[in-house]
PDB file of C-alpha atoms in Angstrom:
ATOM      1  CA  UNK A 145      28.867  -5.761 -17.694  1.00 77.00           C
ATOM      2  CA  UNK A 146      28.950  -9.148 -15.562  1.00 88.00           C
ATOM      3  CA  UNK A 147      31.431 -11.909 -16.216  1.00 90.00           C
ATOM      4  CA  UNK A 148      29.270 -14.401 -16.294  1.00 93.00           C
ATOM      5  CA  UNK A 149      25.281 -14.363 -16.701  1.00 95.00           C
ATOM      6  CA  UNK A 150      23.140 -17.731 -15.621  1.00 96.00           C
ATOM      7  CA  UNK A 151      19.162 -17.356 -15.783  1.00 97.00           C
ATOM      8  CA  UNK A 152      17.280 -20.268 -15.043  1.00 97.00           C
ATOM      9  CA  UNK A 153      20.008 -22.561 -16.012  1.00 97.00           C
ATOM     10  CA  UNK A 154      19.271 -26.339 -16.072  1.00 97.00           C
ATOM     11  CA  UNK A 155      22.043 -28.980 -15.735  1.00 97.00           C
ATOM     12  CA  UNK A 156      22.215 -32.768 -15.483  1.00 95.00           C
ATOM     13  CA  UNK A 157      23.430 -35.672 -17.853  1.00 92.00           C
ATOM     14  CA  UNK A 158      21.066 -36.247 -20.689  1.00 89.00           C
ATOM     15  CA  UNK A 159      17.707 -36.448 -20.432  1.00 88.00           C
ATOM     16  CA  UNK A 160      18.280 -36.529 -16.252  1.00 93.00           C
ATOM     17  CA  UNK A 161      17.994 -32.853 -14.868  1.00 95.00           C
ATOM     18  CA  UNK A 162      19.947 -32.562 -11.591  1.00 95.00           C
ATOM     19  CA  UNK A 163      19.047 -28.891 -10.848  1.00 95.00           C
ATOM     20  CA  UNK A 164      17.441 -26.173 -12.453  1.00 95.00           C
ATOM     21  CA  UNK A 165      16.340 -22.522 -12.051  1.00 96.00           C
ATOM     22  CA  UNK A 166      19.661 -21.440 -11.456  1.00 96.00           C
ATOM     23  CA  UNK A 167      20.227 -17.687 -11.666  1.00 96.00           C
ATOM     24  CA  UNK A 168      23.467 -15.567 -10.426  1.00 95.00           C
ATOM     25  CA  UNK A 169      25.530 -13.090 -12.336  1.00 95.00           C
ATOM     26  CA  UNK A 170      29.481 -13.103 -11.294  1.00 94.00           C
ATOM     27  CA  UNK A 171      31.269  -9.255 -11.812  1.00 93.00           C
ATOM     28  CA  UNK A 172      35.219  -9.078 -12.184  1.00 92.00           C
ATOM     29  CA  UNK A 173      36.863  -9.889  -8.788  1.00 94.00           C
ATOM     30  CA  UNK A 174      33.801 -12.078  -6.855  1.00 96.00           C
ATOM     31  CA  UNK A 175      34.343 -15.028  -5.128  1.00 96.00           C
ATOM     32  CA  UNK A 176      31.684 -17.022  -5.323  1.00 96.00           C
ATOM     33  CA  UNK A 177      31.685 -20.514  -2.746  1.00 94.00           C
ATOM     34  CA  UNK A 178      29.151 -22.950  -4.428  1.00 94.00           C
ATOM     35  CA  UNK A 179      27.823 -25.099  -1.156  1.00 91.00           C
ATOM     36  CA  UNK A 180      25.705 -28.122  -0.731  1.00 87.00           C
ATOM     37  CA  UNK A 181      24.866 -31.700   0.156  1.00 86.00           C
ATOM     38  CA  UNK A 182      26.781 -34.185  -2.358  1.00 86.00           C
ATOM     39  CA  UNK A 183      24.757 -35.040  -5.820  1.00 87.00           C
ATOM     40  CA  UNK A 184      22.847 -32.006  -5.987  1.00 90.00           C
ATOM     41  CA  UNK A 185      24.882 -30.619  -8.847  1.00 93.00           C
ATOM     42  CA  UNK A 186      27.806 -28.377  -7.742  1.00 94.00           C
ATOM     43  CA  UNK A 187      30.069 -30.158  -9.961  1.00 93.00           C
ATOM     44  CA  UNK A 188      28.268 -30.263 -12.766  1.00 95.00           C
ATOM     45  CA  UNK A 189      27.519 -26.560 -12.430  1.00 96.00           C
ATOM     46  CA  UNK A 190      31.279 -26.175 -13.168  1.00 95.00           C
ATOM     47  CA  UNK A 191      31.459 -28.085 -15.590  1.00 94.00           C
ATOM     48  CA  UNK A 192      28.632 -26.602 -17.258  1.00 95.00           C
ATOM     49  CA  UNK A 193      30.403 -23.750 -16.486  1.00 94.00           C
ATOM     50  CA  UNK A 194      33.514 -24.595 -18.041  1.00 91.00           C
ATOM     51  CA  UNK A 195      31.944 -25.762 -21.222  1.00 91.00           C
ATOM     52  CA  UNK A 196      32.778 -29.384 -20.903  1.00 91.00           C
ATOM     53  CA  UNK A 197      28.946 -30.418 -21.260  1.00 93.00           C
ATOM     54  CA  UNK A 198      25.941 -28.618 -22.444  1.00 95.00           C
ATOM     55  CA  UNK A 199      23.346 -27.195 -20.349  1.00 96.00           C
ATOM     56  CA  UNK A 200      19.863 -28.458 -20.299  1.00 96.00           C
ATOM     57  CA  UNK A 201      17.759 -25.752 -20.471  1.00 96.00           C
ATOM     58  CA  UNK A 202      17.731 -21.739 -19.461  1.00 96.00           C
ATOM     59  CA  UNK A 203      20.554 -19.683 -20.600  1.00 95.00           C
ATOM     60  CA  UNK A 204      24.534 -18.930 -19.509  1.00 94.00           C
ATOM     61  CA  UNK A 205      26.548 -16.453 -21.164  1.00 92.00           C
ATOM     62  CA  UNK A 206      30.381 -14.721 -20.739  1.00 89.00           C
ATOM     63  CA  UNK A 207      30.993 -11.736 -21.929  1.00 85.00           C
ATOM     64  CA  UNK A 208      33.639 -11.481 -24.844  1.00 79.00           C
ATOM     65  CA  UNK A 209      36.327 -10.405 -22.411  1.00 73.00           C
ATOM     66  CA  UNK A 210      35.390 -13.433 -20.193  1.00 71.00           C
ATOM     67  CA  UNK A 211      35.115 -16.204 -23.004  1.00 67.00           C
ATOM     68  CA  UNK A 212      38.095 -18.370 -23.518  1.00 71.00           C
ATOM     69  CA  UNK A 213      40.156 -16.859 -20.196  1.00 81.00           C
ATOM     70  CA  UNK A 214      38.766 -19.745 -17.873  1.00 89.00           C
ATOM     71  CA  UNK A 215      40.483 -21.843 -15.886  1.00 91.00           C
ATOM     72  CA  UNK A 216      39.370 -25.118 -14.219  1.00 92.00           C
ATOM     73  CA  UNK A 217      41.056 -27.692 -11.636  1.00 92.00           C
ATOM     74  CA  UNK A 218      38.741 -30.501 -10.779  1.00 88.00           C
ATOM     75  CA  UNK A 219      38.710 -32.989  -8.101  1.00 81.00           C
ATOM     76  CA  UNK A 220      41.580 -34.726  -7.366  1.00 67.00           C
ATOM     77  CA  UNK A 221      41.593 -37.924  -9.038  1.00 59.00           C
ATOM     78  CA  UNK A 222      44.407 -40.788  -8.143  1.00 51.00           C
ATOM     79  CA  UNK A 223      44.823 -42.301 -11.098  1.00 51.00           C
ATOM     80  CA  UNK A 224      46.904 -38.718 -12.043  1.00 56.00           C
ATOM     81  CA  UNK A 225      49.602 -40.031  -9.713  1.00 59.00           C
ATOM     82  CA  UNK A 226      51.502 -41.572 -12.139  1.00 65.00           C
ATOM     83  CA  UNK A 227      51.583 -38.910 -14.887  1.00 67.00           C
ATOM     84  CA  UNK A 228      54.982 -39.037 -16.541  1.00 79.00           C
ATOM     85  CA  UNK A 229      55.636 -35.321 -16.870  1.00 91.00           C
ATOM     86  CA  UNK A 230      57.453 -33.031 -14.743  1.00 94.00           C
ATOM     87  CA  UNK A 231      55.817 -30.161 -12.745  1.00 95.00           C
ATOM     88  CA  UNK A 232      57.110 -27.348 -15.796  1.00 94.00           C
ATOM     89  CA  UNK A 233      55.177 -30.127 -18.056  1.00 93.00           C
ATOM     90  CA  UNK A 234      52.109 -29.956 -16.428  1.00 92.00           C
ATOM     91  CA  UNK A 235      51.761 -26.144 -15.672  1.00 94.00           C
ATOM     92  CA  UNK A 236      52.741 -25.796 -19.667  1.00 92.00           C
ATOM     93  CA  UNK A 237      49.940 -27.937 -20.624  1.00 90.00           C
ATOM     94  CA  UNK A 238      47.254 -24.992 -19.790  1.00 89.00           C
ATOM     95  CA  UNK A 239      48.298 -23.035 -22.580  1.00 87.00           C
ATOM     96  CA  UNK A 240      46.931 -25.879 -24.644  1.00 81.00           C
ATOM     97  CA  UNK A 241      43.582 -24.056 -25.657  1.00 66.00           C
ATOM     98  CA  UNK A 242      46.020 -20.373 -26.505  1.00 62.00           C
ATOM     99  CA  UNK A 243      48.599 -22.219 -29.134  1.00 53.00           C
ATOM    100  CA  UNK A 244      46.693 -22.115 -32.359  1.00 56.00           C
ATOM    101  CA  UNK A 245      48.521 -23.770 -34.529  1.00 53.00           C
ATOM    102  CA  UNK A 246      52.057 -23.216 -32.979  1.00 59.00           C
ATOM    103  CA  UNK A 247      53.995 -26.608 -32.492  1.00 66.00           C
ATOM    104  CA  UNK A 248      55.851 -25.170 -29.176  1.00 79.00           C
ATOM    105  CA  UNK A 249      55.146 -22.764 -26.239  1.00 86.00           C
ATOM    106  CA  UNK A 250      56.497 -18.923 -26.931  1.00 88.00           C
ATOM    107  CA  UNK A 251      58.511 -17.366 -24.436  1.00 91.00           C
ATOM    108  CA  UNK A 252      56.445 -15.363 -23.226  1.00 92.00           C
ATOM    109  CA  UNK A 253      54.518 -18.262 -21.763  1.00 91.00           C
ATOM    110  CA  UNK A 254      57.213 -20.532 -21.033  1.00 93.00           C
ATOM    111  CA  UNK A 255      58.343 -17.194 -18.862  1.00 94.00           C
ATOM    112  CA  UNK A 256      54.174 -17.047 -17.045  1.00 93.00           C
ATOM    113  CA  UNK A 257      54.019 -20.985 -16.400  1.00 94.00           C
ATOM    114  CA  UNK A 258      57.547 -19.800 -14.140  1.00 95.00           C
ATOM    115  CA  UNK A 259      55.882 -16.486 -12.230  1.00 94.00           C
ATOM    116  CA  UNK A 260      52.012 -18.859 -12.384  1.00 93.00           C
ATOM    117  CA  UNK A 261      54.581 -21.278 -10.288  1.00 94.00           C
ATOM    118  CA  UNK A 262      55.814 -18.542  -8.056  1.00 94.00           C
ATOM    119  CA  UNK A 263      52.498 -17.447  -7.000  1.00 91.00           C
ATOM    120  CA  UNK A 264      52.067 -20.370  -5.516  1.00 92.00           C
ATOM    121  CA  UNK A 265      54.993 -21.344  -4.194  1.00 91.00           C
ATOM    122  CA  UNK A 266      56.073 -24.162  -6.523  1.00 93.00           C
ATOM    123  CA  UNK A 267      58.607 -22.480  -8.182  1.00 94.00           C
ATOM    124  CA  UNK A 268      61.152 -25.109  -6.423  1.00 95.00           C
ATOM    125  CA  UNK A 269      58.932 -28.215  -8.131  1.00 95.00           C
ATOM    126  CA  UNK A 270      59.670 -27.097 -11.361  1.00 94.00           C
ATOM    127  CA  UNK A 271      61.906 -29.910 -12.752  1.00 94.00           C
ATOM    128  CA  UNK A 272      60.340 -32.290 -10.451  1.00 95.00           C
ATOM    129  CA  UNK A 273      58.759 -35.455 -11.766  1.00 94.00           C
ATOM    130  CA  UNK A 274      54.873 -34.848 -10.874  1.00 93.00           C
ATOM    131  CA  UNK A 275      53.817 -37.846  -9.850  1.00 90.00           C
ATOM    132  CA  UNK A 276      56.300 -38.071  -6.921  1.00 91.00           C
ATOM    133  CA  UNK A 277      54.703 -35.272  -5.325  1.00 91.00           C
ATOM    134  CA  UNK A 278      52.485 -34.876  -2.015  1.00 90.00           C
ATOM    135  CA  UNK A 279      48.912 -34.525  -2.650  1.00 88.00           C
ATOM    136  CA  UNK A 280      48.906 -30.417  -1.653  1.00 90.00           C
ATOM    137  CA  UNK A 281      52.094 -29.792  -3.814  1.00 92.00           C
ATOM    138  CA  UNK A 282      50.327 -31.329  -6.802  1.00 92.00           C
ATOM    139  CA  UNK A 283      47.025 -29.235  -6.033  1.00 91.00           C
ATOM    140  CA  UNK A 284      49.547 -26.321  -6.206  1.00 92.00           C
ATOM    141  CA  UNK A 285      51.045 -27.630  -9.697  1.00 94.00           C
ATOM    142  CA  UNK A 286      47.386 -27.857 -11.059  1.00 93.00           C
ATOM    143  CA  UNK A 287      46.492 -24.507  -9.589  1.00 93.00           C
ATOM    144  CA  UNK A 288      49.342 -23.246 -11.447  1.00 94.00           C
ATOM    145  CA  UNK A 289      48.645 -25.026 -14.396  1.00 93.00           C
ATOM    146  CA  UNK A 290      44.789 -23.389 -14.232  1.00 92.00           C
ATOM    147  CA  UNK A 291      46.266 -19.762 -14.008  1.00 91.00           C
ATOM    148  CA  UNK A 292      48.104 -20.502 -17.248  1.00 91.00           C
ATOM    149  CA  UNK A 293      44.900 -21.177 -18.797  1.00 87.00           C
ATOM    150  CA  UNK A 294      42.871 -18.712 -16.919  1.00 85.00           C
ATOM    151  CA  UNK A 295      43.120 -15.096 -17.558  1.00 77.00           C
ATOM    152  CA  UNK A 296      39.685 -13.805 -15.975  1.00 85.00           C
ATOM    153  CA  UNK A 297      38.058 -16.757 -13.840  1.00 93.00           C
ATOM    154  CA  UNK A 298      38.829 -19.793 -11.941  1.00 94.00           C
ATOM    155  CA  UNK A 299      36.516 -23.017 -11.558  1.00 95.00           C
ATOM    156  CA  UNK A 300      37.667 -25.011  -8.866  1.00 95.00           C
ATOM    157  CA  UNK A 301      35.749 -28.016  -7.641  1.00 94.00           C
ATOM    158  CA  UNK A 302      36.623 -28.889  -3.996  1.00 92.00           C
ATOM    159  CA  UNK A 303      40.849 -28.076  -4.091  1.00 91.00           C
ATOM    160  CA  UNK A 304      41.452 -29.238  -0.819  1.00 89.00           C
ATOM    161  CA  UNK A 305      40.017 -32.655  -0.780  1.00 87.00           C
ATOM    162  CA  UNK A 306      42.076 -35.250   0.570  1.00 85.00           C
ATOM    163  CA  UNK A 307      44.088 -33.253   2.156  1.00 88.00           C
ATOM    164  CA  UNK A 308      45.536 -33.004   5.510  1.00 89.00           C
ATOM    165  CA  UNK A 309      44.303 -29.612   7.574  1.00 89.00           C
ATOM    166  CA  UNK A 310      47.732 -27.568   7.411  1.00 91.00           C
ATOM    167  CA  UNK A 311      47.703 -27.855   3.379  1.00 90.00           C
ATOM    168  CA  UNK A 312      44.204 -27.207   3.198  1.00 90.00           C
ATOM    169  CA  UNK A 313      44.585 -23.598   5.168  1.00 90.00           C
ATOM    170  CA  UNK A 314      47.618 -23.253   2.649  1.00 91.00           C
ATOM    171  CA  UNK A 315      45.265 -23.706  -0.070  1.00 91.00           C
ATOM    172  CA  UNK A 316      42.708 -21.802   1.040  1.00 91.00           C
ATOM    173  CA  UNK A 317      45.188 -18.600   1.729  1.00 91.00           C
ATOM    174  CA  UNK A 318      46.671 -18.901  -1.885  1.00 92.00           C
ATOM    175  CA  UNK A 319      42.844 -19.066  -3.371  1.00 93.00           C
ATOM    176  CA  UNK A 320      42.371 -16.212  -1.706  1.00 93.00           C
ATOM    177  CA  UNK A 321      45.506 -14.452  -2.424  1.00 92.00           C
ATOM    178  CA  UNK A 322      44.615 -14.817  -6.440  1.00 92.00           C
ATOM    179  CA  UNK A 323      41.701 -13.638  -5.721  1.00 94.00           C
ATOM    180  CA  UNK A 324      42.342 -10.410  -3.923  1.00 93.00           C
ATOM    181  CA  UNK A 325      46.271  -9.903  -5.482  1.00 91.00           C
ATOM    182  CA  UNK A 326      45.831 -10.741  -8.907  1.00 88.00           C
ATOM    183  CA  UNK A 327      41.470  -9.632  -9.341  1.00 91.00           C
ATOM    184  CA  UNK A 328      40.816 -13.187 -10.410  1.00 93.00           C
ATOM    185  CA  UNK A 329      36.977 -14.214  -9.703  1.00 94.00           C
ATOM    186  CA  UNK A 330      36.712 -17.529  -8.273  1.00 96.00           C
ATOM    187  CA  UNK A 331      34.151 -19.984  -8.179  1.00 96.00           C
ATOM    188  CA  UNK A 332      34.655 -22.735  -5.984  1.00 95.00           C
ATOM    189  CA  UNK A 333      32.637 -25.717  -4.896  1.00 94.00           C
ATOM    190  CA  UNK A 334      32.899 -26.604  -1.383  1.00 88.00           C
ATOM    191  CA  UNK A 335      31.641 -29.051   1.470  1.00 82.00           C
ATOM    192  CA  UNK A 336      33.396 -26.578   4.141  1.00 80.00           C
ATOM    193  CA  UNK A 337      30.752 -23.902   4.729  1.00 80.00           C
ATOM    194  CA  UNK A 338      32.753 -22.576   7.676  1.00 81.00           C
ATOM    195  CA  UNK A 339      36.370 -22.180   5.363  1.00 75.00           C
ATOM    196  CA  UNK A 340      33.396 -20.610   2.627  1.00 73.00           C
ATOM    197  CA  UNK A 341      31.926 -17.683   5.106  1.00 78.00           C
ATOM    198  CA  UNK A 342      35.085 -16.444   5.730  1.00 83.00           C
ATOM    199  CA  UNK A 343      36.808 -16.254   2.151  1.00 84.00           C
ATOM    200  CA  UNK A 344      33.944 -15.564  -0.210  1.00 92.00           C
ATOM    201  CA  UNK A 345      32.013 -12.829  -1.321  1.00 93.00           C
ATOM    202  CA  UNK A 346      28.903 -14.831  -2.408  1.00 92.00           C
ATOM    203  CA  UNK A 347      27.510 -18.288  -1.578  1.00 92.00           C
ATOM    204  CA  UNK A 348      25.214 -20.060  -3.720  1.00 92.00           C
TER     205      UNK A 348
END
């Protein structure tokens, strides 16, 4: 049974439709590199996706398994600069959604925010104050932070913007390292169609 199941799906803001008759069905493990010119709707896809705004028309659906294991890192955003957390803080913060009613993190997940970190190679950030970061070490932290959330799928809307072209390849081989290592299916919006050809299994 697919992850993920969109028929004729319509998106926009509103009353305003931005795209529509979108159909694709995601199984465990794809990587799927969402592509296009900016404004016709790749972002809003994943955030349709992600359930952070209703869809317009058509139909999505997750299977059970899928439901509720998401992860999603948007765009980078500046004003996030200045967050006053450190990098353990932040990675926490995506077991948000999993608490319940439970005033404090468990072990258990204080214990997968630490080996989330290690994937990526932030492990040394940990007790680092956030905002002092580089712009690639806090797309790490984020990553990180969307594993903790995620235990099936990963939205990720452009990682590597703004960043310089070593850190982008280093994003790009840790995407694709979850993806391959760990079985997570990504979706991933992307301007690079090149960096998209060579890591994913689908394009839409």
């Amino acid at each position: 049974m697919p992850l993920l199941t969109c028929s004729d799906l319509k998106i926009g803001y509103g009353s305003r439709v931005i795209a529509d008759r979108i159909s694709f069905t995601l199984e465990q493990g794809d990587y799927l590199c969402i592509v296009g010119e900016n404004g016709c709707g790749k972002s809003t896809l994943l955030r349709t996706i992600a359930h952070l705004q209703p869809a317009l028309g058509g139909s999505m659906s997750m299977n059970k398994e899928t439901d509720g294991q998401v992860g999603y890192l948007s765009q980078q955003q500046t004003g996030r600069n200045h967050f006053p957390a450190t990098c353990r803080e932040i990675v926490l913060s995506g077991f948000l959604n999993k608490r319940g009613w439970l005033p404090f993190y468990t072990k258990s997940q204080k214990k997968e925010a630490l080996r989330n970190m290690e994937k990526l190679d932030a492990l040394p950030l940990s007790k680092k104050s956030f905002s002092r970061l580089s712009g690639g070490q806090q797309q790490r932290v984020l990553l990180a932070r969307a594993l903790c959330a995620s235990g099936k799928m990963l939205l990720l809307d452009e990682p590597v913007t703004g960043l310089d072209a070593g850190t982008t390849a280093e994003m790009y081989r840790l995407i694709d390292k979850l993806n391959k290592e760990e079985k997570l299916t990504i979706l991933m919006v992307s301007h690079d169609m090149k960096a998209a050809l060579s890591a994913a299994t689908h394009v839409l």
